[in-house]
Short mmCIF file of C-alpha atoms in Angstrom, two decimals:
data_model
loop_
_atom_site.label_atom_id
_atom_site.label_comp_id
_atom_site.label_asym_id
_atom_site.label_seq_id
_atom_site.Cartn_x
_atom_site.Cartn_y
_atom_site.Cartn_z
CA MET A 1 73.68 -125.90 48.64
CA PRO A 2 70.37 -124.51 49.18
CA LYS A 3 67.81 -127.39 49.76
CA HIS A 4 64.26 -127.69 48.32
CA ALA A 5 61.35 -127.21 50.61
CA ALA A 6 58.73 -129.99 50.89
CA SER A 7 56.06 -127.75 49.37
CA PRO A 8 55.80 -125.74 46.09
CA VAL A 9 55.90 -121.90 46.18
CA ASP A 10 52.55 -120.26 46.89
CA PRO A 11 51.48 -118.51 43.62
CA ASP A 12 50.52 -115.56 45.68
CA ASP A 13 54.05 -115.18 46.69
CA LEU A 14 55.37 -114.89 43.12
CA PRO A 15 57.07 -111.74 42.34
CA ALA A 16 55.25 -109.32 40.49
CA GLU A 17 56.37 -108.03 37.03
CA PRO A 18 58.64 -105.06 37.57
CA THR A 19 56.99 -101.58 37.25
CA VAL A 20 57.68 -100.04 33.99
CA THR A 21 59.33 -96.63 34.37
CA ARG A 22 60.03 -94.57 31.09
CA THR A 23 63.68 -93.51 30.68
CA ASP A 24 64.98 -89.78 30.95
CA ASP A 25 67.65 -90.70 28.45
CA PRO A 26 65.74 -92.52 25.35
CA ARG A 27 67.98 -93.83 22.73
CA ARG A 28 67.62 -95.21 19.12
CA ILE A 29 68.09 -98.96 19.38
CA LEU A 30 68.60 -101.88 16.92
CA VAL A 31 67.69 -105.45 18.06
CA LEU A 32 69.44 -108.16 16.17
CA GLY A 33 67.47 -111.46 16.67
CA ALA A 34 63.97 -109.85 17.59
CA THR A 35 62.21 -112.97 16.34
CA GLY A 36 64.13 -115.02 19.18
CA TYR A 37 63.25 -115.95 22.54
CA LEU A 38 64.79 -113.13 24.42
CA GLY A 39 64.79 -110.54 21.49
CA GLY A 40 61.23 -111.08 21.28
CA ARG A 41 60.76 -109.95 24.79
CA LEU A 42 63.39 -107.51 24.91
CA ALA A 43 62.02 -105.34 21.93
CA PRO A 44 58.73 -104.36 23.39
CA ARG A 45 60.07 -103.54 26.85
CA LEU A 46 62.48 -101.22 25.21
CA VAL A 47 59.68 -99.67 23.59
CA ASP A 48 57.75 -99.33 26.70
CA ARG A 49 60.48 -97.47 28.31
CA GLY A 50 60.47 -94.87 25.76
CA HIS A 51 63.11 -96.05 23.35
CA THR A 52 63.03 -95.95 19.67
CA VAL A 53 63.54 -99.59 18.27
CA ARG A 54 64.40 -100.84 14.94
CA VAL A 55 64.75 -104.71 14.41
CA LEU A 56 66.58 -106.50 11.71
CA ALA A 57 64.87 -109.94 10.38
CA ARG A 58 65.67 -112.21 7.90
CA SER A 59 62.33 -113.10 7.46
CA PRO A 60 60.14 -110.02 8.45
CA GLN A 61 56.67 -111.91 8.06
CA ARG A 62 57.54 -113.75 11.35
CA LEU A 63 56.92 -110.69 13.23
CA ALA A 64 53.70 -109.70 11.29
CA GLU A 65 51.34 -111.06 14.00
CA VAL A 66 53.25 -110.06 17.13
CA PRO A 67 51.34 -107.31 19.20
CA TRP A 68 54.29 -104.98 19.18
CA ALA A 69 55.05 -105.16 15.57
CA LYS A 70 53.44 -101.75 14.81
CA ASP A 71 55.50 -100.11 17.69
CA VAL A 72 59.02 -100.87 16.04
CA GLU A 73 60.58 -100.46 12.61
CA VAL A 74 61.07 -103.84 10.86
CA VAL A 75 63.82 -103.97 8.39
CA GLU A 76 64.74 -106.98 6.24
CA GLY A 77 68.43 -108.33 6.28
CA ASP A 78 70.92 -110.98 6.98
CA LEU A 79 73.79 -110.49 9.26
CA ALA A 80 76.01 -112.06 6.55
CA ASP A 81 75.23 -109.36 4.44
CA LEU A 82 77.58 -106.48 5.58
CA ASP A 83 75.59 -103.97 3.30
CA ALA A 84 72.36 -104.91 4.81
CA VAL A 85 73.90 -104.68 8.42
CA ARG A 86 75.33 -101.16 7.56
CA ASP A 87 71.86 -100.03 6.42
CA ALA A 88 70.16 -101.37 9.54
CA MET A 89 72.77 -99.54 11.97
CA GLU A 90 72.31 -96.03 10.27
CA GLY A 91 71.23 -93.56 12.88
CA MET A 92 71.31 -96.15 15.86
CA GLU A 93 72.92 -95.46 18.95
CA VAL A 94 72.74 -98.95 20.85
CA VAL A 95 72.74 -102.39 19.11
CA TYR A 96 71.63 -105.59 20.77
CA HIS A 97 73.18 -108.75 19.56
CA LEU A 98 70.98 -111.74 20.42
CA VAL A 99 71.53 -114.19 17.53
CA HIS A 100 73.15 -117.39 18.01
CA SER A 101 73.31 -120.59 15.76
CA MET A 102 72.10 -122.92 18.40
CA SER A 103 70.58 -125.19 15.91
CA ALA A 104 72.91 -124.62 13.08
CA GLY A 105 74.89 -127.32 11.41
CA GLY A 106 78.02 -127.23 9.49
CA ASP A 107 80.72 -124.90 10.19
CA PHE A 108 78.58 -122.49 12.37
CA GLU A 109 81.63 -121.12 14.42
CA THR A 110 82.98 -119.64 11.31
CA GLU A 111 79.70 -118.21 10.12
CA GLU A 112 78.95 -116.69 13.64
CA ALA A 113 82.38 -115.06 13.88
CA GLN A 114 81.95 -113.52 10.48
CA GLU A 115 78.56 -112.22 11.36
CA ALA A 116 80.07 -110.84 14.49
CA ARG A 117 82.69 -109.15 12.32
CA ASN A 118 80.03 -107.53 10.32
CA VAL A 119 78.27 -106.15 13.37
CA ALA A 120 81.37 -104.79 14.85
CA ARG A 121 82.58 -103.08 11.60
CA ALA A 122 79.14 -101.77 10.96
CA ALA A 123 78.65 -100.30 14.44
CA LYS A 124 81.96 -98.62 14.30
CA ASP A 125 81.44 -97.09 10.89
CA ALA A 126 78.03 -95.96 11.84
CA GLY A 127 79.10 -94.27 15.14
CA VAL A 128 76.98 -96.59 17.54
CA ARG A 129 77.61 -95.66 20.98
CA ARG A 130 77.04 -99.16 22.41
CA ILE A 131 77.09 -102.84 21.49
CA VAL A 132 75.26 -105.32 23.80
CA TYR A 133 75.78 -109.03 23.54
CA LEU A 134 74.47 -112.07 25.46
CA GLY A 135 76.81 -114.90 25.71
CA GLY A 136 77.17 -117.92 28.14
CA LEU A 137 78.70 -118.76 31.45
CA HIS A 138 81.56 -120.77 30.95
CA PRO A 139 84.62 -122.25 32.77
CA LYS A 140 87.97 -121.62 32.05
CA GLY A 141 89.76 -124.46 29.80
CA GLU A 142 88.33 -126.48 27.09
CA LEU A 143 84.78 -125.57 26.10
CA SER A 144 81.90 -127.25 24.02
CA ARG A 145 81.74 -125.83 20.29
CA HIS A 146 78.88 -123.63 21.00
CA LEU A 147 80.24 -122.14 24.15
CA ARG A 148 83.54 -121.53 22.25
CA SER A 149 81.79 -119.93 19.58
CA ARG A 150 79.83 -117.63 21.98
CA VAL A 151 83.33 -116.58 23.73
CA LYS A 152 84.64 -115.84 20.34
CA VAL A 153 81.87 -113.62 19.25
CA GLY A 154 82.14 -111.78 22.37
CA GLU A 155 85.85 -111.19 21.86
CA ILE A 156 85.26 -109.86 18.28
CA LEU A 157 82.64 -107.27 19.46
CA LEU A 158 84.87 -106.23 22.51
CA ALA A 159 87.69 -105.60 19.99
CA SER A 160 85.19 -103.48 17.83
CA GLY A 161 86.54 -100.07 19.01
CA VAL A 162 82.79 -99.52 20.17
CA PRO A 163 81.84 -99.58 23.85
CA THR A 164 80.62 -103.14 24.33
CA LEU A 165 78.99 -104.96 27.33
CA VAL A 166 79.03 -108.74 27.03
CA LEU A 167 76.50 -110.39 29.56
CA GLN A 168 77.23 -114.05 30.20
CA ALA A 169 74.21 -116.05 31.41
CA GLY A 170 73.82 -119.70 32.41
CA ILE A 171 70.44 -121.59 32.12
CA VAL A 172 67.64 -119.31 31.34
CA ILE A 173 64.52 -120.38 33.31
CA GLY A 174 61.27 -119.10 31.86
CA SER A 175 57.96 -120.14 30.10
CA GLY A 176 58.99 -121.43 26.65
CA SER A 177 62.61 -121.54 27.21
CA ALA A 178 64.51 -124.59 25.90
CA SER A 179 66.37 -125.01 28.88
CA PHE A 180 63.25 -125.02 31.01
CA GLU A 181 61.48 -127.43 28.76
CA MET A 182 64.41 -129.80 28.95
CA ILE A 183 64.19 -129.73 32.72
CA ARG A 184 60.44 -130.15 32.56
CA HIS A 185 60.19 -133.10 30.32
CA LEU A 186 62.91 -135.08 31.85
CA THR A 187 61.48 -134.72 34.98
CA GLU A 188 57.87 -135.30 34.11
CA VAL A 189 58.28 -138.25 31.94
CA LEU A 190 60.41 -140.57 33.91
CA PRO A 191 59.84 -141.70 37.59
CA TYR A 192 63.22 -142.89 37.79
CA MET A 193 66.10 -140.83 36.12
CA PRO A 194 69.33 -142.64 34.49
CA ALA A 195 71.07 -139.63 33.79
CA PRO A 196 74.81 -138.41 32.65
CA ARG A 197 77.52 -137.34 35.14
CA TRP A 198 76.80 -133.78 34.37
CA VAL A 199 73.68 -133.77 36.41
CA ARG A 200 76.01 -133.53 39.52
CA ASN A 201 77.81 -130.51 38.07
CA PHE A 202 76.88 -126.99 39.48
CA VAL A 203 74.84 -124.46 37.50
CA GLN A 204 73.47 -120.96 38.31
CA PRO A 205 70.25 -120.54 36.51
CA ILE A 206 68.62 -117.16 35.97
CA ALA A 207 65.06 -116.27 35.62
CA VAL A 208 64.27 -114.74 32.13
CA ARG A 209 62.84 -111.52 33.95
CA ASP A 210 66.35 -110.99 35.44
CA VAL A 211 67.96 -111.67 32.11
CA MET A 212 65.50 -108.69 30.95
CA HIS A 213 66.56 -106.40 33.87
CA TYR A 214 70.26 -106.53 32.89
CA LEU A 215 69.58 -106.16 29.04
CA ILE A 216 67.39 -103.10 29.45
CA ALA A 217 69.59 -101.56 31.84
CA ALA A 218 72.52 -101.97 29.68
CA ALA A 219 71.05 -99.41 27.02
CA THR A 220 71.75 -96.48 28.96
CA LEU A 221 75.11 -97.38 30.60
CA PRO A 222 77.97 -94.74 30.48
CA ASP A 223 80.13 -94.97 27.33
CA ASP A 224 83.13 -95.95 29.66
CA VAL A 225 81.60 -99.22 30.55
CA HIS A 226 83.35 -102.03 28.64
CA GLY A 227 84.04 -105.55 29.26
CA ALA A 228 82.17 -108.95 29.82
CA TYR A 229 80.45 -109.61 33.16
CA ASP A 230 78.82 -112.79 34.53
CA ILE A 231 75.03 -112.57 35.40
CA GLY A 232 73.32 -115.29 37.44
CA GLY A 233 70.26 -115.94 39.80
CA PRO A 234 70.77 -116.13 43.54
CA ASP A 235 70.91 -120.11 43.70
CA VAL A 236 73.61 -122.22 42.73
CA LEU A 237 72.42 -125.96 42.28
CA ARG A 238 73.37 -129.22 40.93
CA TYR A 239 71.40 -129.90 37.60
CA GLY A 240 69.72 -132.86 39.63
CA GLN A 241 68.61 -130.52 42.19
CA MET A 242 67.16 -128.37 39.54
CA MET A 243 65.04 -131.20 38.14
CA ASN A 244 63.82 -132.10 41.61
CA GLY A 245 63.16 -128.46 42.32
CA TYR A 246 60.91 -128.52 39.36
CA ALA A 247 59.14 -131.55 40.59
CA VAL A 248 58.20 -130.05 43.80
CA GLU A 249 56.81 -127.01 42.09
CA ALA A 250 54.84 -129.23 39.50
CA GLY A 251 53.32 -131.40 42.48
CA LEU A 252 55.46 -134.47 41.31
CA ARG A 253 57.36 -136.71 43.74
CA GLN A 254 61.11 -136.11 43.66
CA ARG A 255 62.89 -138.38 41.22
CA PRO A 256 65.55 -140.76 42.13
CA ILE A 257 68.57 -139.95 39.81
CA ALA A 258 71.39 -142.31 39.01
CA SER A 259 74.68 -141.00 37.50
CA LEU A 260 75.87 -143.08 34.55
CA PRO A 261 79.40 -142.49 33.37
CA VAL A 262 78.86 -144.10 30.16
CA LEU A 263 76.05 -141.60 29.03
CA THR A 264 78.32 -139.02 26.88
CA PRO A 265 77.10 -135.58 25.89
CA TRP A 266 76.22 -137.03 22.40
CA LEU A 267 74.06 -140.05 23.76
CA ALA A 268 72.60 -137.78 26.33
CA SER A 269 71.49 -135.35 23.51
CA HIS A 270 69.74 -138.43 21.81
CA TRP A 271 68.17 -139.41 25.12
CA VAL A 272 66.92 -135.80 25.46
CA ASN A 273 65.49 -135.89 21.90
CA ILE A 274 63.50 -139.10 22.80
CA VAL A 275 61.93 -138.04 26.03
CA THR A 276 61.57 -134.35 25.48
CA PRO A 277 60.22 -132.14 22.82
CA VAL A 278 63.74 -130.41 22.59
CA PRO A 279 65.28 -131.71 19.25
CA ARG A 280 68.80 -133.00 19.25
CA GLN A 281 70.55 -130.31 17.44
CA ILE A 282 69.43 -127.88 20.07
CA ALA A 283 69.90 -130.28 23.00
CA VAL A 284 73.55 -130.57 21.95
CA PRO A 285 74.58 -127.11 22.80
CA LEU A 286 72.45 -127.08 25.99
CA ILE A 287 74.12 -130.38 27.20
CA GLY A 288 77.57 -129.04 25.99
CA SER A 289 77.17 -126.18 28.35
CA LEU A 290 76.49 -128.47 31.32
CA VAL A 291 79.43 -130.84 31.16
CA HIS A 292 81.26 -128.57 33.37
CA ASP A 293 80.43 -126.19 36.39
CA CYS A 294 78.83 -123.02 34.99
CA VAL A 295 78.55 -120.42 37.65
CA MET A 296 79.50 -116.90 38.09
CA HIS A 297 83.13 -116.23 38.54
CA ASP A 298 82.53 -112.93 40.40
CA HIS A 299 79.76 -110.28 40.96
CA ARG A 300 81.44 -107.33 39.26
CA ILE A 301 77.99 -106.66 37.43
CA ASP A 302 76.62 -105.19 40.62
CA ASP A 303 78.99 -102.33 40.29
CA VAL A 304 77.63 -101.78 36.58
CA ILE A 305 74.01 -102.77 36.94
CA PRO A 306 72.73 -103.27 40.47
CA PRO A 307 70.17 -106.04 41.02
CA PRO A 308 66.40 -105.40 40.90
CA ALA A 309 65.01 -103.40 43.72
CA GLU A 310 62.93 -106.53 44.52
CA GLY A 311 65.98 -108.91 44.28
CA LEU A 312 66.93 -111.59 41.79
CA VAL A 313 64.26 -114.19 41.50
CA PRO A 314 65.33 -117.71 43.21
CA TYR A 315 65.26 -120.76 41.09
CA ARG A 316 62.00 -122.42 42.42
CA ARG A 317 60.19 -119.03 42.04
CA ALA A 318 61.33 -118.94 38.50
CA VAL A 319 60.04 -122.26 37.69
CA ALA A 320 56.57 -121.66 39.64
CA LEU A 321 56.22 -118.40 37.60
CA ALA A 322 56.95 -120.16 34.28
CA LEU A 323 54.55 -122.94 35.09
CA THR A 324 51.74 -120.22 36.08
CA ARG A 325 52.50 -118.60 32.58
CA GLU A 326 52.01 -121.89 30.58
CA ARG A 327 48.89 -122.70 32.63
CA ASP A 328 47.35 -119.36 31.72
CA ALA A 329 48.44 -119.41 28.23
CA GLU A 330 50.48 -116.17 28.68
CA VAL A 331 53.86 -117.39 27.25
CA GLU A 332 55.34 -114.50 25.47
CA THR A 333 57.98 -116.36 23.17
CA SER A 334 59.26 -119.82 22.86
CA TRP A 335 62.08 -121.82 21.31
CA ARG A 336 59.68 -123.94 19.20
CA ASP A 337 59.11 -121.71 16.10
CA ALA A 338 62.75 -120.80 15.57
CA SER A 339 64.33 -121.45 12.37
CA GLY A 340 67.79 -122.29 12.80
CA ASP A 341 68.97 -119.97 10.30
CA ASP A 342 68.13 -116.63 11.86
CA ALA A 343 67.79 -117.00 15.53
CA PRO A 344 68.69 -118.53 18.92
CA PRO A 345 67.69 -121.95 20.30
CA SER A 346 64.78 -120.62 22.44
CA ASP A 347 63.69 -118.40 19.69
CA PRO A 348 60.46 -117.78 18.22
CA LEU A 349 57.37 -116.07 18.71
CA PRO A 350 54.39 -118.63 18.98
CA SER A 351 51.49 -118.19 16.73
CA ASP A 352 49.68 -120.16 19.21
CA PRO A 353 50.84 -119.52 22.56
CA GLU A 354 48.95 -122.23 24.26
CA TRP A 355 51.23 -124.60 22.52
CA ALA A 356 54.48 -123.09 23.56
CA GLY A 357 56.65 -125.33 25.71
CA THR A 358 54.49 -128.58 25.22
CA ILE A 359 54.68 -131.53 23.39
CA VAL A 360 51.65 -131.59 21.14
CA ARG A 361 49.58 -134.35 19.45
CA THR A 362 47.06 -133.46 16.79
CA ASP A 363 44.82 -134.90 14.36
CA GLU A 364 43.44 -132.64 11.74
CA ARG A 365 40.94 -133.08 9.20
CA GLU A 366 39.54 -130.72 6.44
CA ARG A 367 36.54 -131.28 4.05
CA ASP A 368 35.00 -129.03 1.39
CA SER A 369 31.05 -129.18 1.20
CA SER A 370 28.56 -127.83 -1.02
CA ALA A 371 26.37 -126.84 2.15
CA PRO A 372 26.47 -123.15 2.93
CA PRO A 373 28.40 -122.47 5.98
CA GLU A 374 24.97 -121.74 7.94
CA ALA A 375 24.13 -125.33 7.47
CA VAL A 376 27.59 -126.56 8.48
CA TRP A 377 27.59 -124.39 11.79
CA GLN A 378 24.07 -125.89 12.89
CA MET A 379 25.84 -129.33 12.61
CA ILE A 380 28.79 -127.93 14.64
CA GLU A 381 26.71 -125.98 17.31
CA GLY A 382 24.52 -129.03 17.85
CA ILE A 383 27.19 -131.46 18.47
CA GLY A 384 26.75 -133.93 21.61
CA GLY A 385 24.16 -134.59 24.21
CA GLU A 386 21.20 -136.30 22.43
CA ASN A 387 22.31 -135.33 19.05
CA GLY A 388 25.64 -137.37 19.61
CA TRP A 389 29.10 -137.09 18.00
CA TYR A 390 28.24 -138.04 14.49
CA SER A 391 30.66 -141.17 14.41
CA MET A 392 31.26 -144.43 15.95
CA PRO A 393 28.35 -144.06 18.74
CA LEU A 394 29.29 -147.37 20.52
CA LEU A 395 32.90 -145.95 21.04
CA TRP A 396 31.69 -142.70 22.30
CA ALA A 397 29.43 -144.34 24.70
CA ALA A 398 32.14 -146.89 25.88
CA ARG A 399 34.62 -143.98 26.52
CA GLY A 400 31.91 -142.17 28.48
CA TRP A 401 31.09 -145.08 30.82
CA MET A 402 34.90 -145.74 31.43
CA ASP A 403 35.14 -141.98 32.35
CA ARG A 404 32.32 -142.36 34.57
CA PHE A 405 33.71 -145.42 36.06
CA VAL A 406 37.07 -143.41 37.35
CA GLY A 407 35.01 -140.57 38.45
CA GLY A 408 34.67 -138.30 35.30
CA ALA A 409 31.78 -136.53 33.67
CA GLY A 410 31.19 -139.21 31.05
CA LEU A 411 28.31 -138.50 28.49
CA ALA A 412 26.69 -135.80 30.74
CA GLY A 413 24.75 -134.39 28.07
CA ARG A 414 24.16 -130.54 27.21
CA ARG A 415 21.67 -127.89 28.29
CA ASP A 416 20.11 -127.08 25.02
CA ARG A 417 20.25 -129.29 21.79
CA LYS A 418 20.47 -126.28 19.56
CA ARG A 419 22.53 -123.49 21.14
CA ILE A 420 25.51 -123.47 23.36
CA ARG A 421 27.51 -120.70 25.24
CA VAL A 422 30.91 -120.45 26.64
CA GLY A 423 31.38 -122.27 29.62
CA GLU A 424 28.74 -124.63 29.25
CA GLN A 425 29.30 -128.47 29.58
CA VAL A 426 28.88 -130.74 26.48
CA ASP A 427 29.08 -134.27 27.54
CA TRP A 428 32.78 -134.38 28.84
CA TRP A 429 33.85 -131.24 27.36
CA ARG A 430 33.53 -127.64 28.49
CA VAL A 431 33.06 -124.81 25.91
CA GLU A 432 36.16 -122.77 25.88
CA ASP A 433 35.70 -120.58 22.99
CA LEU A 434 32.84 -119.88 20.82
CA GLN A 435 32.96 -117.55 17.62
CA ARG A 436 29.18 -118.11 16.49
CA GLY A 437 28.86 -119.11 13.06
CA ARG A 438 32.49 -119.72 12.62
CA SER A 439 34.39 -121.89 15.31
CA LEU A 440 33.95 -123.71 18.39
CA ARG A 441 36.63 -125.10 20.81
CA LEU A 442 36.16 -127.53 23.49
CA ARG A 443 38.16 -128.35 26.33
CA ALA A 444 38.07 -131.98 27.67
CA GLU A 445 37.12 -132.60 31.19
CA MET A 446 37.43 -136.38 31.13
CA ARG A 447 39.89 -138.32 33.16
CA VAL A 448 42.88 -138.49 30.62
CA PRO A 449 46.92 -138.51 31.20
CA GLY A 450 47.21 -134.96 29.69
CA ARG A 451 44.96 -132.05 28.39
CA ALA A 452 42.74 -132.14 25.19
CA TRP A 453 40.76 -129.85 22.99
CA LEU A 454 38.55 -130.53 19.96
CA GLU A 455 38.10 -127.61 17.60
CA LEU A 456 35.51 -127.42 14.76
CA SER A 457 35.20 -124.62 12.44
CA VAL A 458 33.75 -123.50 8.92
CA GLU A 459 34.39 -120.84 6.49
CA PRO A 460 32.64 -119.87 3.09
CA ARG A 461 34.21 -121.21 -0.17
CA GLY A 462 32.58 -120.18 -3.28
CA ASP A 463 28.99 -121.63 -3.33
CA GLY A 464 29.77 -123.80 -0.44
CA SER A 465 31.94 -123.93 2.79
CA THR A 466 35.08 -125.59 4.12
CA TYR A 467 34.82 -127.61 7.40
CA ARG A 468 37.86 -128.07 9.56
CA GLN A 469 38.37 -130.12 12.46
CA ARG A 470 41.21 -130.52 14.77
CA ALA A 471 41.74 -132.76 17.96
CA VAL A 472 44.63 -131.50 20.15
CA PHE A 473 46.26 -133.39 23.03
CA PHE A 474 49.10 -132.33 25.30
CA PRO A 475 50.35 -135.67 26.85
CA LYS A 476 51.59 -135.77 30.45
CA GLY A 477 54.54 -137.99 31.16
CA LEU A 478 54.96 -141.43 29.61
CA SER A 479 51.24 -142.62 30.24
CA GLY A 480 50.02 -139.56 28.08
CA ARG A 481 52.21 -140.65 25.19
CA LEU A 482 51.20 -144.04 25.41
CA TYR A 483 47.45 -143.12 25.59
CA TRP A 484 47.75 -141.20 22.64
CA ALA A 485 49.61 -144.03 20.71
CA VAL A 486 46.97 -146.62 21.74
CA LEU A 487 44.26 -144.50 20.13
CA ILE A 488 45.90 -143.68 16.68
CA PRO A 489 44.27 -147.01 15.16
CA PHE A 490 40.83 -145.67 15.98
CA HIS A 491 41.46 -142.04 15.10
CA HIS A 492 40.43 -142.75 11.20
CA PHE A 493 37.18 -144.13 12.20
CA ILE A 494 36.25 -141.57 14.99
CA PHE A 495 37.72 -138.29 13.31
CA GLN A 496 37.34 -138.96 9.68
CA GLY A 497 34.03 -140.49 10.32
CA MET A 498 33.12 -137.19 12.31
CA ALA A 499 34.12 -134.84 9.44
CA GLU A 500 32.27 -136.81 6.94
CA ARG A 501 29.02 -137.13 8.82
CA ILE A 502 29.10 -133.29 9.76
CA THR A 503 29.28 -132.45 6.06
CA ALA A 504 27.06 -134.95 4.69
CA GLU A 505 24.32 -134.03 7.45
CA ALA A 506 24.92 -130.31 6.66
CA GLU A 507 24.30 -131.01 2.93
CA GLN A 508 21.12 -132.93 3.68
CA LEU A 509 20.06 -130.22 5.95
CA ALA A 510 20.47 -127.63 3.20
CA THR A 511 18.64 -129.62 0.81
CA VAL A 512 15.78 -129.99 3.44
CA SER A 513 15.79 -126.44 4.22
CA SER A 514 15.37 -125.67 0.42
CA ASP A 515 12.10 -127.74 0.32
CA PRO A 516 9.40 -125.58 2.12
CA GLY A 517 7.27 -128.79 2.44
CA ASP A 518 9.92 -130.81 4.53
CA THR A 519 11.40 -129.20 7.66
CA GLY A 520 13.05 -132.39 8.95
CA ALA A 521 12.66 -134.13 12.21
CA HIS A 522 14.14 -131.09 14.43
CA GLY A 523 15.81 -127.79 13.85
CA VAL A 524 19.28 -129.07 14.46
CA ARG A 525 19.39 -131.93 11.80
CA ASP A 526 16.81 -134.45 10.19
CA GLU A 527 17.58 -137.55 11.87
CA GLY A 528 15.32 -139.67 10.10
CA ALA A 529 16.94 -138.62 6.79
CA ALA A 530 20.41 -139.35 8.57
CA GLY A 531 19.55 -143.13 9.25
CA GLU A 532 21.51 -144.23 12.62
CA PRO A 533 21.63 -142.42 15.92
CA ARG A 534 25.29 -140.91 16.72
#
């Protein structure tokens, strides 16, 4: 078995994204599951290689904001509707079936089988040249319901009379994938890991970019290629080794792991639901695929699709790459926004990529004001430093002294009372984004077990304005979760008070500004009129 080195992978050694080469044999391609984790990455890459791409989605509006939406044809339809599938298949040469009911309840096996029959029948009738399906690595013998369903879908498609390539992958490692997030949070939250027996099973993870390599190459395979092929990365590891491999890359101590025979898959799914952001209905199929060894039975795929020229990505390099993507807010797709009714578990396309793959705690406030947006913006841009934070000054001061005591910035003030710029410090915050007159985002630099932001914005509303405020916290480990829980009772006083004072002082400023004889104490706000310091 491969052994983990003592130090993490150097980011400079991470493999670069493969060079995009346009194909000499462009195809007309239909992608089923484009709102999903893999489909959302595949569709734009097919376009980049010169293919003409159509996507079928039950909810096309979910694709409205993706950057590649204008480059593909989006049609509305449901795989359960044979006529809709037939319409979507018209004129297509290749069909990618990337839809799995990972979070579906009820008789999902019957539903998935019927959807596969619709795809098979419509593809045959439309004269499609190839079907590509992504299933799962599985052992021989008894399988979990979800793995059994994937095998059945593959068999239906292989019997369609259309040349079909079934790629069978294990754990996919990439930023935003459900499998990666489960490993990540299980490792980060607990310094000691009581775990089920399956942590000692062998698995063969594969980097998401290598999955893309195989899927993209499948589009132009010769028509005589037909069958199921295993795909996997270069490492075969125990699941426990994967968790400690993650720990090394994340700069954590490796975790002692105790294998408990009493922790059944059902109980384990509840455990995962508690300590990770992965919900139980998604954890169940993920864990179900781990109760047996899941490794490649052979490497026949190399005869059909050779490995990437730069080689398959090793597990720890894949982890390092995923962590880098999340740190740099470059997560393309995530499992989080997937609706269980039309996509796979790692499914969705995030509307806020910085949130992908992370447990998020938020406090959101909104207030309508009679003050014009310009007056509210003056309050927003003037926040912090000598002007204060509009609510509970003693609590802000105490938190500042505590931060200073442990080596943080504390209430460090600000450069200018009236105007701020991106990159400037405002007490223990850093200005991360500024849309002057509209919104301000501050990133916390205080010592805290996680990452925190404060977002303030204003927009016109009739003769007045609407003020919005959002505190965002990404907890790190158990201490981060406890930190947020302890602060919850104070949030009403701090954040509600802040929203109320900002709008009230904006209204006061608007009133004062309308009186030519009274300009107030300073250009930001009239502290004398406001009463007490913030």
